[in-house]
GROMACS .gro file of C-alpha atoms in nm:
model
  137
    1UNK     CA    1   0.000   0.000   0.000
    2UNK     CA    2   0.290   0.239   0.068
    3UNK     CA    3   0.417   0.192  -0.290
    4UNK     CA    4   0.075   0.292  -0.424
    5UNK     CA    5   0.073   0.593  -0.193
    6UNK     CA    6   0.418   0.701  -0.320
    7UNK     CA    7   0.296   0.657  -0.678
    8UNK     CA    8  -0.006   0.878  -0.618
    9UNK     CA    9   0.189   1.157  -0.454
   10UNK     CA   10   0.486   1.169  -0.688
   11UNK     CA   11   0.536   1.518  -0.825
   12UNK     CA   12   0.505   1.429  -1.192
   13UNK     CA   13   0.174   1.248  -1.142
   14UNK     CA   14   0.023   1.550  -0.970
   15UNK     CA   15   0.166   1.777  -1.242
   16UNK     CA   16   0.009   1.554  -1.506
   17UNK     CA   17  -0.330   1.565  -1.332
   18UNK     CA   18  -0.317   1.944  -1.306
   19UNK     CA   19  -0.214   1.971  -1.673
   20UNK     CA   20  -0.501   1.744  -1.774
   21UNK     CA   21  -0.759   1.950  -1.583
   22UNK     CA   22  -0.624   2.279  -1.720
   23UNK     CA   23  -0.611   2.127  -2.070
   24UNK     CA   24  -0.974   2.018  -2.047
   25UNK     CA   25  -1.079   2.365  -1.934
   26UNK     CA   26  -0.872   2.522  -2.211
   27UNK     CA   27  -1.028   2.289  -2.469
   28UNK     CA   28  -1.372   2.408  -2.359
   29UNK     CA   29  -1.257   2.769  -2.386
   30UNK     CA   30  -1.122   2.719  -2.738
   31UNK     CA   31  -1.437   2.531  -2.844
   32UNK     CA   32  -1.662   2.808  -2.712
   33UNK     CA   33  -1.445   3.074  -2.881
   34UNK     CA   34  -1.471   2.889  -3.211
   35UNK     CA   35  -1.848   2.844  -3.175
   36UNK     CA   36  -1.903   3.206  -3.069
   37UNK     CA   37  -1.678   3.389  -3.312
   38UNK     CA   38  -1.511   3.177  -3.580
   39UNK     CA   39  -1.804   2.959  -3.689
   40UNK     CA   40  -2.038   3.260  -3.735
   41UNK     CA   41  -1.772   3.434  -3.944
   42UNK     CA   42  -1.741   3.126  -4.163
   43UNK     CA   43  -2.120   3.105  -4.185
   44UNK     CA   44  -2.126   3.463  -4.320
   45UNK     CA   45  -1.891   3.365  -4.599
   46UNK     CA   46  -1.991   3.014  -4.701
   47UNK     CA   47  -2.285   2.894  -4.497
   48UNK     CA   48  -2.303   2.700  -4.172
   49UNK     CA   49  -2.038   2.425  -4.154
   50UNK     CA   50  -2.268   2.150  -4.023
   51UNK     CA   51  -2.255   1.842  -4.241
   52UNK     CA   52  -2.385   1.588  -3.988
   53UNK     CA   53  -2.681   1.495  -4.208
   54UNK     CA   54  -2.462   1.386  -4.500
   55UNK     CA   55  -2.451   1.009  -4.542
   56UNK     CA   56  -2.433   0.737  -4.801
   57UNK     CA   57  -2.621   0.406  -4.794
   58UNK     CA   58  -2.459   0.090  -4.929
   59UNK     CA   59  -2.653  -0.238  -4.922
   60UNK     CA   60  -2.891  -0.103  -4.660
   61UNK     CA   61  -2.614   0.016  -4.427
   62UNK     CA   62  -2.589   0.388  -4.365
   63UNK     CA   63  -2.246   0.554  -4.342
   64UNK     CA   64  -2.285   0.901  -4.182
   65UNK     CA   65  -1.963   1.055  -4.317
   66UNK     CA   66  -2.099   1.403  -4.245
   67UNK     CA   67  -2.036   1.353  -3.873
   68UNK     CA   68  -1.668   1.295  -3.950
   69UNK     CA   69  -1.653   1.600  -4.180
   70UNK     CA   70  -1.806   1.823  -3.912
   71UNK     CA   71  -1.561   1.693  -3.650
   72UNK     CA   72  -1.266   1.735  -3.887
   73UNK     CA   73  -1.372   2.091  -3.962
   74UNK     CA   74  -1.408   2.169  -3.590
   75UNK     CA   75  -1.066   2.015  -3.522
   76UNK     CA   76  -0.907   2.225  -3.796
   77UNK     CA   77  -1.063   2.544  -3.662
   78UNK     CA   78  -0.949   2.457  -3.309
   79UNK     CA   79  -0.594   2.380  -3.425
   80UNK     CA   80  -0.573   2.712  -3.613
   81UNK     CA   81  -0.702   2.905  -3.311
   82UNK     CA   82  -0.458   2.736  -3.074
   83UNK     CA   83  -0.166   2.790  -3.310
   84UNK     CA   84  -0.227   3.157  -3.385
   85UNK     CA   85  -0.356   3.266  -3.043
   86UNK     CA   86  -0.139   3.051  -2.813
   87UNK     CA   87   0.159   2.878  -2.977
   88UNK     CA   88   0.283   3.158  -3.203
   89UNK     CA   89   0.258   3.440  -2.943
   90UNK     CA   90   0.419   3.219  -2.677
   91UNK     CA   91   0.708   3.127  -2.908
   92UNK     CA   92   0.764   3.494  -2.993
   93UNK     CA   93   0.754   3.588  -2.624
   94UNK     CA   94   1.007   3.318  -2.532
   95UNK     CA   95   1.230   3.425  -2.823
   96UNK     CA   96   1.213   3.787  -2.708
   97UNK     CA   97   1.294   3.692  -2.348
   98UNK     CA   98   1.592   3.477  -2.454
   99UNK     CA   99   1.732   3.734  -2.697
  100UNK     CA  100   1.972   3.901  -2.454
  101UNK     CA  101   2.070   3.589  -2.262
  102UNK     CA  102   2.422   3.451  -2.304
  103UNK     CA  103   2.470   3.084  -2.379
  104UNK     CA  104   2.591   2.880  -2.081
  105UNK     CA  105   2.612   2.542  -2.254
  106UNK     CA  106   2.733   2.399  -2.583
  107UNK     CA  107   2.725   2.065  -2.762
  108UNK     CA  108   2.997   1.809  -2.708
  109UNK     CA  109   3.153   1.747  -3.053
  110UNK     CA  110   3.173   1.375  -2.982
  111UNK     CA  111   2.837   1.274  -2.830
  112UNK     CA  112   2.635   1.595  -2.896
  113UNK     CA  113   2.528   1.624  -2.530
  114UNK     CA  114   2.492   1.965  -2.370
  115UNK     CA  115   2.797   2.057  -2.160
  116UNK     CA  116   2.904   2.382  -1.988
  117UNK     CA  117   3.096   2.630  -2.203
  118UNK     CA  118   3.403   2.619  -1.976
  119UNK     CA  119   3.415   2.236  -1.963
  120UNK     CA  120   3.737   2.063  -2.069
  121UNK     CA  121   3.591   1.712  -2.050
  122UNK     CA  122   3.241   1.590  -2.143
  123UNK     CA  123   3.052   1.458  -1.844
  124UNK     CA  124   2.868   1.204  -2.061
  125UNK     CA  125   3.126   1.048  -2.293
  126UNK     CA  126   3.435   1.170  -2.096
  127UNK     CA  127   3.604   1.293  -2.415
  128UNK     CA  128   3.848   1.581  -2.390
  129UNK     CA  129   3.700   1.899  -2.537
  130UNK     CA  130   3.850   2.241  -2.596
  131UNK     CA  131   3.684   2.506  -2.383
  132UNK     CA  132   3.528   2.789  -2.582
  133UNK     CA  133   3.591   3.156  -2.522
  134UNK     CA  134   3.462   3.285  -2.193
  135UNK     CA  135   3.124   3.457  -2.216
  136UNK     CA  136   3.122   3.832  -2.187
  137UNK     CA  137   2.884   3.980  -1.932
   0.00000   0.00000   0.00000
């Protein structure tokens, strides 16, 4: 029982649970944003993107492919919203924050692991490496 208790209270499990809950809330937010703003804009241009009634019948069996088309369209809209409103601004913000920061690590030429700039030996493959010039502050 103590092993199960340790498993439940490990830091990464709790982090994963928090990320899942926040992700679910964020998914609802993005879905509501798409339904409130993006879908009506698309409806102004080309009609309402609801194809759930589309289907084909083969040998008496109905294949409702319109449900898939509607879900695919909703997924595409959601992916575009997340990319342009979350991923792209976050990447630009991180790039702007890291712009003035000096590098503190470099790649080992032998094993390609990250090692400190001043290192003379790689901590992973133990190869001798030439230290690079000291960073200017």
